[in-house]
Short mmCIF file of C-alpha atoms and ligand atoms in Angstrom, two decimals:
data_model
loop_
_atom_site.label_atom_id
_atom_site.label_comp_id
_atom_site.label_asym_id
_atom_site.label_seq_id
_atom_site.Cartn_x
_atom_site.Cartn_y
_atom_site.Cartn_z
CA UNK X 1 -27.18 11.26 7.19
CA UNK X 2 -23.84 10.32 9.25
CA UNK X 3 -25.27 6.83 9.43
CA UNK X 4 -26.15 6.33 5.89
CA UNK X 5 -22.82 7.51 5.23
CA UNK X 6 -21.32 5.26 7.72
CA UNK X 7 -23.08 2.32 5.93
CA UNK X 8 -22.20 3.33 2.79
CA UNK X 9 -18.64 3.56 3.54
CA UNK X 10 -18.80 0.49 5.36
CA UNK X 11 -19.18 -1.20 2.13
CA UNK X 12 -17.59 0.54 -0.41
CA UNK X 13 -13.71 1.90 0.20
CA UNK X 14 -14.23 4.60 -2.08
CA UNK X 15 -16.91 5.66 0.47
CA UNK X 16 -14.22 5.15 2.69
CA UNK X 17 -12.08 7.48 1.18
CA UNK X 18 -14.05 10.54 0.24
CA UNK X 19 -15.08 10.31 3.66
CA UNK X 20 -11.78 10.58 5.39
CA UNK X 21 -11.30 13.25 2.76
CA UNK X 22 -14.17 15.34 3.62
CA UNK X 23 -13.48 14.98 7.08
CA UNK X 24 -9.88 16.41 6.80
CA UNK X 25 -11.14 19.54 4.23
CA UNK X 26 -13.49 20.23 7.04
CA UNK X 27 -10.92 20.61 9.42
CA UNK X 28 -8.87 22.63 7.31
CA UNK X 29 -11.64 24.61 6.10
CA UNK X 30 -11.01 24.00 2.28
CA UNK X 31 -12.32 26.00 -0.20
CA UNK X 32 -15.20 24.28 -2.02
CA UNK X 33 -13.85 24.32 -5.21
CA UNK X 34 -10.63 22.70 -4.20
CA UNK X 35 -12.85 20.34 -1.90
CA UNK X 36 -14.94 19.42 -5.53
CA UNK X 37 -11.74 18.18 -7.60
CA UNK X 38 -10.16 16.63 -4.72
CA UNK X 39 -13.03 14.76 -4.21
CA UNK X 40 -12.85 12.80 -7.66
CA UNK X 41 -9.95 10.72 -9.45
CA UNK X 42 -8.90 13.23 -12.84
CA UNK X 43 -8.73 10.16 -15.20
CA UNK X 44 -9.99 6.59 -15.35
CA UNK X 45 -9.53 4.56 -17.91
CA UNK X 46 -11.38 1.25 -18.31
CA UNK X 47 -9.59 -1.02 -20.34
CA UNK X 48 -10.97 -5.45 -21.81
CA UNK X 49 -8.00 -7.39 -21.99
CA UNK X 50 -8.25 -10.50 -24.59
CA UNK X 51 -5.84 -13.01 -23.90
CA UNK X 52 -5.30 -16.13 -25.58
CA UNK X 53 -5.07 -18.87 -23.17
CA UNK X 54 -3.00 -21.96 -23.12
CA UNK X 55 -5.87 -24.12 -24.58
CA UNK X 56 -6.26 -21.53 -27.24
CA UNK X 57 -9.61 -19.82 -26.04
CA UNK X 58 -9.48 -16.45 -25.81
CA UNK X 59 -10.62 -14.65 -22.53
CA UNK X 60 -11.42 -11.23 -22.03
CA UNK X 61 -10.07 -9.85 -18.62
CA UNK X 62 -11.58 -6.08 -17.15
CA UNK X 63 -9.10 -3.71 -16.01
CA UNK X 64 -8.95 -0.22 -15.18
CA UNK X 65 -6.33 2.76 -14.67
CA UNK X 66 -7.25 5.25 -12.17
CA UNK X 67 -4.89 8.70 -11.75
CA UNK X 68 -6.30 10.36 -8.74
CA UNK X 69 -4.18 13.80 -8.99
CA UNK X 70 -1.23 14.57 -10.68
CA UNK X 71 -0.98 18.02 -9.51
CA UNK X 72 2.34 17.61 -7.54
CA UNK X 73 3.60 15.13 -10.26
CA UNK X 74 3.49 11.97 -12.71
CA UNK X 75 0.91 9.75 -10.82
CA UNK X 76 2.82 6.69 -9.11
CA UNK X 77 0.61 3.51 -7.88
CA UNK X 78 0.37 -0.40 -8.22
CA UNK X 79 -1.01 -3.02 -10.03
CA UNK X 80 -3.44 -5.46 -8.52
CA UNK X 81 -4.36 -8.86 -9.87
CA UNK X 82 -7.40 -10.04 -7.57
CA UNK X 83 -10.70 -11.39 -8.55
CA UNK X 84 -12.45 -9.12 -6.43
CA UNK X 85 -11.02 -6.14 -7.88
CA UNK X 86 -13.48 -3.32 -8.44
CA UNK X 87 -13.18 0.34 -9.65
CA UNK X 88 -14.05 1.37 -6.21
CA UNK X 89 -11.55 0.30 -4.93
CA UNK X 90 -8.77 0.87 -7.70
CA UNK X 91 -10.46 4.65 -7.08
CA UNK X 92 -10.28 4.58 -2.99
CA UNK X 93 -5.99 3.36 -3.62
CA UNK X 94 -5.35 5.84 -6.50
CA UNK X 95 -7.10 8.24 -3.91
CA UNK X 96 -4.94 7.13 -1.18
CA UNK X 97 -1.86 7.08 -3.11
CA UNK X 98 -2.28 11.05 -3.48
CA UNK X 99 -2.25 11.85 -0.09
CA UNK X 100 0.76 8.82 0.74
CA UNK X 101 2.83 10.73 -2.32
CA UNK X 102 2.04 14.05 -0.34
CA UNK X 103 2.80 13.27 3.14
CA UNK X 104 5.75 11.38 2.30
CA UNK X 105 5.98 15.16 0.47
CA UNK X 106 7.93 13.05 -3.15
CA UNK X 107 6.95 15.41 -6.23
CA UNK X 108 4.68 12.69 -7.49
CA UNK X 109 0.86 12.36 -7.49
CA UNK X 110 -1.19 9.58 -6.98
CA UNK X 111 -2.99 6.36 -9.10
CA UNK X 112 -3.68 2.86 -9.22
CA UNK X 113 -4.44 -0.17 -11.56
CA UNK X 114 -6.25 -3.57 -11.21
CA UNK X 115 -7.13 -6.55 -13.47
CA UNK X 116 -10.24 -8.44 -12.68
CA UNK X 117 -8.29 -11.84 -12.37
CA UNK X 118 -7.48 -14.76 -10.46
CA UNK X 119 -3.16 -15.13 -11.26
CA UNK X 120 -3.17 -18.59 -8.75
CA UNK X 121 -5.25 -19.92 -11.75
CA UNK X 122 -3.34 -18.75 -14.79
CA UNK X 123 -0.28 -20.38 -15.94
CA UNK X 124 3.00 -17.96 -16.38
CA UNK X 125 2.71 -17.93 -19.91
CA UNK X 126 -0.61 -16.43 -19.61
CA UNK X 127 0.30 -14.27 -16.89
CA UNK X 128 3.12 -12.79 -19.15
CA UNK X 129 0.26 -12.50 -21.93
CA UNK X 130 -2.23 -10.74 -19.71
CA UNK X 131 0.51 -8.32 -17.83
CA UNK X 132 1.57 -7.30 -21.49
CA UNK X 133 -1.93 -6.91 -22.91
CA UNK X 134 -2.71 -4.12 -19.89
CA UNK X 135 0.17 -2.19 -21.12
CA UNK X 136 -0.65 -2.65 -24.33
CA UNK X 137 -3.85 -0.94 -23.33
CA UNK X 138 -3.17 1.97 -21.28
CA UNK X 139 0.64 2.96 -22.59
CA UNK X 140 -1.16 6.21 -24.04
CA UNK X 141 -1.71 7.76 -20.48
CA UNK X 142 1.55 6.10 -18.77
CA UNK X 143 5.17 6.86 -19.22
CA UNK X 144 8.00 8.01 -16.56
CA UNK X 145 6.29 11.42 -16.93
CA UNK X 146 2.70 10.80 -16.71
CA UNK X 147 2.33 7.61 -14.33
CA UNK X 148 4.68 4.98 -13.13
CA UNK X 149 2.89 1.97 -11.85
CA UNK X 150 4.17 -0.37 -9.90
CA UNK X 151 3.82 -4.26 -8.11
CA UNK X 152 0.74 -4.39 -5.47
CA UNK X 153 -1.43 -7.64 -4.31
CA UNK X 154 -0.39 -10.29 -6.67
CA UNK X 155 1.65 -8.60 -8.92
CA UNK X 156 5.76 -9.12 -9.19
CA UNK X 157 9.32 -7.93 -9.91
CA UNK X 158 8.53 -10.44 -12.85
CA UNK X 159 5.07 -8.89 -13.49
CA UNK X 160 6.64 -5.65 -14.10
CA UNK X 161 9.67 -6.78 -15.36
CA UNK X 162 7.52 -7.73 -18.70
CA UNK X 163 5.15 -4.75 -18.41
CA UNK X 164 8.94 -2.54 -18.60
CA UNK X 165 9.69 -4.57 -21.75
CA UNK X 166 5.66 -4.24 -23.22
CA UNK X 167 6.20 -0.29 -22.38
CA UNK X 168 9.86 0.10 -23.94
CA UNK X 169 9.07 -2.19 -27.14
CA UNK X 170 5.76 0.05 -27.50
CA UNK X 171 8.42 3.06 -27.01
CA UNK X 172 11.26 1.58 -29.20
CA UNK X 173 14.00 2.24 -26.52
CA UNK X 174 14.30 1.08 -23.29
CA UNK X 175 12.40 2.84 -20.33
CA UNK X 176 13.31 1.78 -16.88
CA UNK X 177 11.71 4.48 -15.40
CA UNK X 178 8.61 3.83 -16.70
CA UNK X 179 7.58 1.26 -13.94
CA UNK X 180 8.97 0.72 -10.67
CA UNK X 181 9.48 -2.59 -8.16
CA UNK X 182 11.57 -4.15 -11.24
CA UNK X 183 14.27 -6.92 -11.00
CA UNK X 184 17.26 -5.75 -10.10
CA UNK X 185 18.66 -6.63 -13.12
CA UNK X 186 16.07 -4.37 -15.01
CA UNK X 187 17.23 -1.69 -12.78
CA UNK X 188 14.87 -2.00 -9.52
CA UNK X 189 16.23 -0.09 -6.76
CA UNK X 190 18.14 -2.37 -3.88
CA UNK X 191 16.03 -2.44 -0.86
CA UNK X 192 12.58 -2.49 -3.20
CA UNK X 193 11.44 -5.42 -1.67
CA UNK X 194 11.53 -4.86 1.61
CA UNK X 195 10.67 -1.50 1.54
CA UNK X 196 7.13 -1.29 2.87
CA UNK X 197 8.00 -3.87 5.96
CA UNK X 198 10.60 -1.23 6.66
CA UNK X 199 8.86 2.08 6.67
CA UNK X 200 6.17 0.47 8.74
CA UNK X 201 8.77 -0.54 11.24
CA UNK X 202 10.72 2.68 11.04
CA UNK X 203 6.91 4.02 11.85
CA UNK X 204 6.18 1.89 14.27
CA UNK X 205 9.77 2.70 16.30
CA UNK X 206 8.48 6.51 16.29
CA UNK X 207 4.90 5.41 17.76
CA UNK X 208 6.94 3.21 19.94
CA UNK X 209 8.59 5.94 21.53
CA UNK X 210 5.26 8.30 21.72
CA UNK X 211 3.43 5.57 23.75
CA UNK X 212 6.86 3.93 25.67
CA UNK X 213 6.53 0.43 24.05
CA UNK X 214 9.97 -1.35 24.20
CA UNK X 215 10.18 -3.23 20.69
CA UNK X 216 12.46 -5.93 22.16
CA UNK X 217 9.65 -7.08 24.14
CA UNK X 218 7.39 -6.66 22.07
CA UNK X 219 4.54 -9.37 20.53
CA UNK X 220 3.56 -9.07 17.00
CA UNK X 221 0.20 -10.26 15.34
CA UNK X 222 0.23 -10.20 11.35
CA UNK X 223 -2.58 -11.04 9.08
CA UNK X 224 -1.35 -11.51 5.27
CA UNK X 225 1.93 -13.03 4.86
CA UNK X 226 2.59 -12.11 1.41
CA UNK X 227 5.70 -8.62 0.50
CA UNK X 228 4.64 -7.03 3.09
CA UNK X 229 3.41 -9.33 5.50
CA UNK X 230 6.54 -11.98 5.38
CA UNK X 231 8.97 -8.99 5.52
CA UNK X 232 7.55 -7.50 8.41
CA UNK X 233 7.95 -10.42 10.23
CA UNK X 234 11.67 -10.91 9.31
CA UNK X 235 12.40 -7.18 10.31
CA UNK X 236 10.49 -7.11 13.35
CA UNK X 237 13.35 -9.57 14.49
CA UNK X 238 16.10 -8.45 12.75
CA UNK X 239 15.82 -4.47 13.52
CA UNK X 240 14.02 -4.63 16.64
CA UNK X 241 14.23 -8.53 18.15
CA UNK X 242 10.33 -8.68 18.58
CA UNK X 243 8.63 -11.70 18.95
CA UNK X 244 6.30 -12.43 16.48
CA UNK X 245 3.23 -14.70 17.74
CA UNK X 246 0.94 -15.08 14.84
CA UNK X 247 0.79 -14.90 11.41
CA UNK X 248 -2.33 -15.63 8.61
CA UNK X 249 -2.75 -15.97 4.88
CA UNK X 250 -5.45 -16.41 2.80
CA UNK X 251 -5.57 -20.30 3.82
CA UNK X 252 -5.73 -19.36 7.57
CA UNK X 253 -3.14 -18.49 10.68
CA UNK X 254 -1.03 -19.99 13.10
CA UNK X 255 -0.25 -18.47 16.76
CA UNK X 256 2.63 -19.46 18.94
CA UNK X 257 2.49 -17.89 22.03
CA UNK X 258 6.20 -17.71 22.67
CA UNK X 259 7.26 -16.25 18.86
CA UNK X 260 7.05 -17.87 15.79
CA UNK X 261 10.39 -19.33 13.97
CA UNK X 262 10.04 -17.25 10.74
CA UNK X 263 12.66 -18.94 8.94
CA UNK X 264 10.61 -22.18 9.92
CA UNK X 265 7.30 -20.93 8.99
CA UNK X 266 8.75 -19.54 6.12
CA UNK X 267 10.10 -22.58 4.39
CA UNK X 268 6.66 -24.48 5.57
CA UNK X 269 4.84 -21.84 3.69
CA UNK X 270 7.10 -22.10 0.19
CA UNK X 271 6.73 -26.43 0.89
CA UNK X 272 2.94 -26.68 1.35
CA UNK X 273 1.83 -23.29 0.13
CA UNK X 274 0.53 -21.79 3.29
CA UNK X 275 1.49 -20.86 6.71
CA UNK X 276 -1.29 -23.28 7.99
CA UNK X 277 -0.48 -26.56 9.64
CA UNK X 278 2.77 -25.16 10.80
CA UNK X 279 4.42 -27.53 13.66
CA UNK X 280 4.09 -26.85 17.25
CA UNK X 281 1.51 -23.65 16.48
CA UNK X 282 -2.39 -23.29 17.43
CA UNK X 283 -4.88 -22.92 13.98
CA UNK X 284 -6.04 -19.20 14.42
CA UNK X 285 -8.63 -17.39 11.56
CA UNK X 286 -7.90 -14.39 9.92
CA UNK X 287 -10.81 -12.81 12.23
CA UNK X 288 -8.62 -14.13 15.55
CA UNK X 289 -5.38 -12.50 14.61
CA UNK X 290 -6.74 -9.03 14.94
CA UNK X 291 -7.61 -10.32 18.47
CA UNK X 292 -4.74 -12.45 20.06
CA UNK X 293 -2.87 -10.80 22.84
CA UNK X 294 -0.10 -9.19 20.93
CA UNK X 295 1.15 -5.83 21.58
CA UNK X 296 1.35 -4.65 18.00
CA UNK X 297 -1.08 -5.58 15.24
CA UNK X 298 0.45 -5.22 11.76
CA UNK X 299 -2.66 -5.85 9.29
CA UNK X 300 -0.66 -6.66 5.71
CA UNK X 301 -3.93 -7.96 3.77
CA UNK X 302 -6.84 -6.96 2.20
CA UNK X 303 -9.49 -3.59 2.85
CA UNK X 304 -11.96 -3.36 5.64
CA UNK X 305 -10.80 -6.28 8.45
CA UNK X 306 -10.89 -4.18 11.45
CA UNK X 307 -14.37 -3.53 11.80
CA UNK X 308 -17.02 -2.00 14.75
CA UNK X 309 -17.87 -5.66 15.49
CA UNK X 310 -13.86 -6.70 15.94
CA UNK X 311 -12.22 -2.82 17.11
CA UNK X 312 -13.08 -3.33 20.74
CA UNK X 313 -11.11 -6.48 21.02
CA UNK X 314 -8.26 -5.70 19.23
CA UNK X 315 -5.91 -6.00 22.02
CA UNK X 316 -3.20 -4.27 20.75
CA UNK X 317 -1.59 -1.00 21.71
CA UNK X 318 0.08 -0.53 18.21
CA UNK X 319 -1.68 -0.73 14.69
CA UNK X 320 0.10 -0.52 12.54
CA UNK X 321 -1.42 -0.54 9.08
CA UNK X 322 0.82 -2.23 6.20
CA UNK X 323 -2.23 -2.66 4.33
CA UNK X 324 -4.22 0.06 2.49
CA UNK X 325 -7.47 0.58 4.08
CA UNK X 326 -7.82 -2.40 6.47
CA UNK X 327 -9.86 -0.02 9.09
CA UNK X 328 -13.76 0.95 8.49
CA UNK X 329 -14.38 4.53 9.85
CA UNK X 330 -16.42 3.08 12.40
CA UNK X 331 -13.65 0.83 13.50
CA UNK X 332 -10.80 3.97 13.59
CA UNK X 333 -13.80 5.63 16.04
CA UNK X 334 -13.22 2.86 18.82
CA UNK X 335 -9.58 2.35 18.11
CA UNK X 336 -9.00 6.28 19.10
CA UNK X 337 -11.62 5.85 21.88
CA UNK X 338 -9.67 3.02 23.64
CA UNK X 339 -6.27 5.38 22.84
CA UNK X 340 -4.75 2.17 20.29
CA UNK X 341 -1.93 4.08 18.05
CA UNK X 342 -3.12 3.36 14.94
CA UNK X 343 0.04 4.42 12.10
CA UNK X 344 -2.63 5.23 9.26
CA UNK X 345 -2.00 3.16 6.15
CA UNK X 346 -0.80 5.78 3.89
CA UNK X 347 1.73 6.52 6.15
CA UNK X 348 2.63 3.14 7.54
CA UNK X 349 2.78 1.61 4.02
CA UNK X 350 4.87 4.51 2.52
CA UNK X 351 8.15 2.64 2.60
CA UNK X 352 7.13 1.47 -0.75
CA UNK X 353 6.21 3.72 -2.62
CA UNK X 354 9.11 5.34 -0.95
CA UNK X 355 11.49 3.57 -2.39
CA UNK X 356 10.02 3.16 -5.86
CA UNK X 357 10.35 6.92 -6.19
CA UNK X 358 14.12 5.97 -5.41
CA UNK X 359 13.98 3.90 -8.19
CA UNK X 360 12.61 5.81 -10.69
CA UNK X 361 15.09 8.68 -9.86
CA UNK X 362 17.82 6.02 -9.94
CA UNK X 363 16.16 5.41 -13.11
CA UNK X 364 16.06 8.73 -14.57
CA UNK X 365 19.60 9.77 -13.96
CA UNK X 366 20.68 6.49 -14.76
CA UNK X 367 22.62 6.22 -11.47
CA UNK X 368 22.44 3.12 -8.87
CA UNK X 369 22.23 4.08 -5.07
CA UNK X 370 23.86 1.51 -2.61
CA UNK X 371 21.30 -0.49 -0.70
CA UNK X 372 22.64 1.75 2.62
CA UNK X 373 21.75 5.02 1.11
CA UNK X 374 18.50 3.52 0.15
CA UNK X 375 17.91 2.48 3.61
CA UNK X 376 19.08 5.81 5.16
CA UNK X 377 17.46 8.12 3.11
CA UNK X 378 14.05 5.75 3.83
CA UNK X 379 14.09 6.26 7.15
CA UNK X 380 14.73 9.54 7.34
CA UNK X 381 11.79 10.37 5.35
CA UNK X 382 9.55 8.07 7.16
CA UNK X 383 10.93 9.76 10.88
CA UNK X 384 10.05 13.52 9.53
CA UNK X 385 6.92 12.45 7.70
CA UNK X 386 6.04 10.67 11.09
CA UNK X 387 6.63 13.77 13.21
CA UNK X 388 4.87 16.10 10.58
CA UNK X 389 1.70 14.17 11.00
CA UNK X 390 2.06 13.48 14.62
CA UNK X 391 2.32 17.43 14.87
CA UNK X 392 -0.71 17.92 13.31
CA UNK X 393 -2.53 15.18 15.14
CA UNK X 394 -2.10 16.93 18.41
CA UNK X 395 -2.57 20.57 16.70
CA UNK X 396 -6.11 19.67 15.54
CA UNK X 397 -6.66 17.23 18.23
CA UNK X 398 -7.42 14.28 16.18
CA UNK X 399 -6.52 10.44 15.72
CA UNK X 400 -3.12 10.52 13.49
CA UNK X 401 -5.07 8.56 10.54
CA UNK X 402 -7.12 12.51 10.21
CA UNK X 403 -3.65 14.19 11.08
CA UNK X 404 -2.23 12.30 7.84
CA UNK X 405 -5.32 13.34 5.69
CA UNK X 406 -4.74 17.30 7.26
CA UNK X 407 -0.75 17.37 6.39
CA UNK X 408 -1.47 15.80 2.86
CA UNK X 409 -4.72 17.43 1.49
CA UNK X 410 -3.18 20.63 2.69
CA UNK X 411 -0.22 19.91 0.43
CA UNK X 412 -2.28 18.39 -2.67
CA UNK X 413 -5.05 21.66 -2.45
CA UNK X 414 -1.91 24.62 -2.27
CA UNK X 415 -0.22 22.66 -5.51
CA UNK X 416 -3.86 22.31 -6.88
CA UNK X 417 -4.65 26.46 -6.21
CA UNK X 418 -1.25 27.30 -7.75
CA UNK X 419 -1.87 25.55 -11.04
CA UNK X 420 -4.86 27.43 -11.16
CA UNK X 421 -7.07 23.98 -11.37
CA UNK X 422 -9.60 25.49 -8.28
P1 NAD T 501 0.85 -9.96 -1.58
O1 NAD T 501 0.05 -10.37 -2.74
O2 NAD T 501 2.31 -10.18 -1.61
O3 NAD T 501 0.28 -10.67 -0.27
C1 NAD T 501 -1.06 -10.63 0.11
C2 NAD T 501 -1.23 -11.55 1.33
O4 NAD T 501 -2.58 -11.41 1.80
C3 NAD T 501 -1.02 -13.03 1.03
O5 NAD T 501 -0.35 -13.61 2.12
C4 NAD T 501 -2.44 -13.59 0.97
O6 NAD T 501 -2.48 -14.94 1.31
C5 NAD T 501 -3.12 -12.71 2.00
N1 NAD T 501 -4.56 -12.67 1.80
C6 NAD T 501 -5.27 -12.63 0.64
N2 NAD T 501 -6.58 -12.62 0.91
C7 NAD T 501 -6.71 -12.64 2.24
C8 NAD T 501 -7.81 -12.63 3.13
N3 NAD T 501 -9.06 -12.62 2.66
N4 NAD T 501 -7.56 -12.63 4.45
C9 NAD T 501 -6.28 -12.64 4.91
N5 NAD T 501 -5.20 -12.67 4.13
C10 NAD T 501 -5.42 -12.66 2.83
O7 NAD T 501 0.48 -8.43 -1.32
P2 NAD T 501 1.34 -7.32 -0.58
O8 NAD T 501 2.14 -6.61 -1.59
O9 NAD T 501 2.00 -7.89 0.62
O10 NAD T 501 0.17 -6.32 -0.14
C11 NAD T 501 -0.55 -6.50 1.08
C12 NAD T 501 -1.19 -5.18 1.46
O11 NAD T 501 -0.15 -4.22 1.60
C13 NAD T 501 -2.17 -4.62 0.44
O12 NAD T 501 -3.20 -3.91 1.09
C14 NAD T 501 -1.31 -3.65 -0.35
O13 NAD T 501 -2.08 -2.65 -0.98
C15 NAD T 501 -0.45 -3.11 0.75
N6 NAD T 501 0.79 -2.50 0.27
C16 NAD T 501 1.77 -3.22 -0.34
C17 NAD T 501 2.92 -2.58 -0.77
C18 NAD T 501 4.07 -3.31 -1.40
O14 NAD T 501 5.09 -2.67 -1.65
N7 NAD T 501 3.98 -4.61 -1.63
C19 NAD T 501 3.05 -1.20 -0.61
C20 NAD T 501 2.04 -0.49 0.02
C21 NAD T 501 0.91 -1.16 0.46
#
């Protein structure tokens, strides 16, 4: 049974989910009633998109709207545009924004939204036509007091900067808070786009200091160099002065074994469109950079690339997860075995949704915060949701990824009891 659960999981991160869900309501004893709807998303909707291209065909796009649990609050999640989207997987993130909501303990629950789409092959007009059609399409069940979406893989401050004005036209008055990671001049919060890249590092100082890693010395892998792939590798050198050795994207990766420039790589990336071919660096795969000799791994792509076949090898002593979901459960087994700190993605990746719940309270009151209280207030909710889960790690004995899962289901099932739901 374990196996064909393992398999299953191995494939589908929905799987993934309900299985690091079930493994934490074990732990923690859960009542089976409360273990039944916190197994399963409360709402889905599945939504066909028409959109009239630039040639004047119409095509129909698939997208969905998942809210997970809204017990604690509106459900808050992004918006992916990716061609391999699947409900699965809009289910296992909506799933995994519920417990990031909780153990970051904001008075929000959690969701998430995809489009079945590639955006590299639409033009912007058609990318403004297919961002407003979704709204369009599932403004009944959003709102600042139902669910507040905001940007994920492939999605902008742009992107939601016309989903905001679909929402508020739809509305008839304007409704910043209805969506979050907005320009700033629609009201985004300062320190949005960073955000993520900063809570990871704010994370990764904390795990620094549990396993005596000095960050100034440190060496850096990152795979993805998109939000929160680019920014972790500008504030890796600005906070800390690590060196960071390689970097991938979807094209491929580069290594430098004495620290990338990443102004350099940067401004090669925005000439030729990808980090690959940059000067005076070795060609690495996205498979090697989980590999190279680096002392901290920062995965910042897609699901499932730490895997049993690559876990052993990862030489780092930090993974820290940027990414939602980038470790299979069989993977997470080895990675405690050989004693890597692994910062589990919903806590590692918080910084974002972090500071989008800064926004939408900025939002709601209608009052700006300074980009210093932004940062201040970030970190010190990403330093006492660290230690929360790092307490309950070592109370229960397991990896921190299960100690996340304990502190958050426990949270999500006692507001789920008191509303009487289970
Ligand atoms: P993004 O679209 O800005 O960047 C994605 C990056 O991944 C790009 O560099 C792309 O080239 C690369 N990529 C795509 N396919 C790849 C592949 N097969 N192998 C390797 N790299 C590949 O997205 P993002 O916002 O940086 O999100 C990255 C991850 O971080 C996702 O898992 C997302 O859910 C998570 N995350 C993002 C935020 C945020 O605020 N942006 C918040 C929480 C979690």
């Amino acid at each position: 049974m374990a196996e064909i659960v393992a398999s299953a999981a191995s494939l589908n991160p929905f799987a993934i989910a309900q299985h690091q869900f079930d493994t934490a309501a074990d732990i923690l004893k859960l009542d089976p009633r409360l273990r039944a709807v916190l197994r399963e998303p409360v709402r889905e909707l599945h939504v066909s998109l028409p959109v009239r291209m630039d040639n004047g065909d119409v095509k129909l796009f698939k997208g969905f709207r998942v809210q997970y649990n809204d017990a604690r609050g509106p459900s808050k999640g992004g918006i992916r545009f990716h061609p391999d989207e699947t409900v699965d997987t809009v289910r296992a993130l909506a799933a995994w924004m519920t417990w990031k909501t909780a153990v970051m303990d904001l008075p929000l629950g959690g969701g998430k939204g995809g489009i079945i789409c590639n955006p590299k092959q639409l033009s912007e007009r058609e990318l403004e036509r297919l961002s407003r059609a979704y709204i369009d399409a599932i403004a009944w069940i959003m709102g600042p007091e139902r669910d507040i979406p905001a940007p994920d893989v492939y999605t902008t401050p742009q992107i939601m900067g016309w989903m905001m004005d679909e929402y508020s036209k739809l509305r008839g008055h304007s409704t910043p808070g209805a969506i979050t990671g907005k320009p700033l001049s629609l009201w985004g919060s300062l320190g949005r786009d960073d955000a993520t890249a900063r809570g990871a590092w704010y994370a990764v100082r904390e795990a620094a200091r549990v396993i005596d890693l000095d960050l100034s010395r440190a060496r850096v892998a990152i795979q993805g160099f998109g939000n929160a792939g680019t920014f972790a590798a500008t504030l890796g050198i600005e906070l800390f002065g690590a060196s960071i050795v390689a970097v991938t994207d979807s094209n491929g990766g580069i290594f430098r074994s004495n620290g990338l420039d990443i102004d350099q790589v940067l401004a090669h990336k925005k000439s030729t469109g990808s980090v690959v071919g940059f000067p005076g660096s070795e060609a690495i795969s996205n498979a090697d950079v989980l590999e190279v000799d680096a002392d901290i791994l920062i995965p910042a792509a897609l699901e499932n690339q730490i895997t049993a076949r690559n876990a052993p090898d990862v030489k780092a002593r930090i993974v820290a997860e940027a990414a939602n979901g980038p470790t299979t459960p069989e993977a997470d087994t080895i990675l405690h075995h050989r004693k890597v700190f692994v910062i589990p993605d919903f806590l590692c990746n918080a910084g974002g949704v972090t500071v989008s719940y800064f926004e939408w309270v900025q939002n709601q009151r209608g009052m700006p915060w300074e980009l210093e209280d932004v940062h201040r207030r970030l970190d010190r909710k990403m330093t006492r949701a660290f230690g929360e889960v790092l307490a309950a790690a070592r109370q229960h004995n397991v990896d921190m990824r299960t100690g996340a899962y304990c502190v958050a289901v426990a949270r999500v099932a006692e507001a789920t009891r008191a509303r009487g739901w289970a």
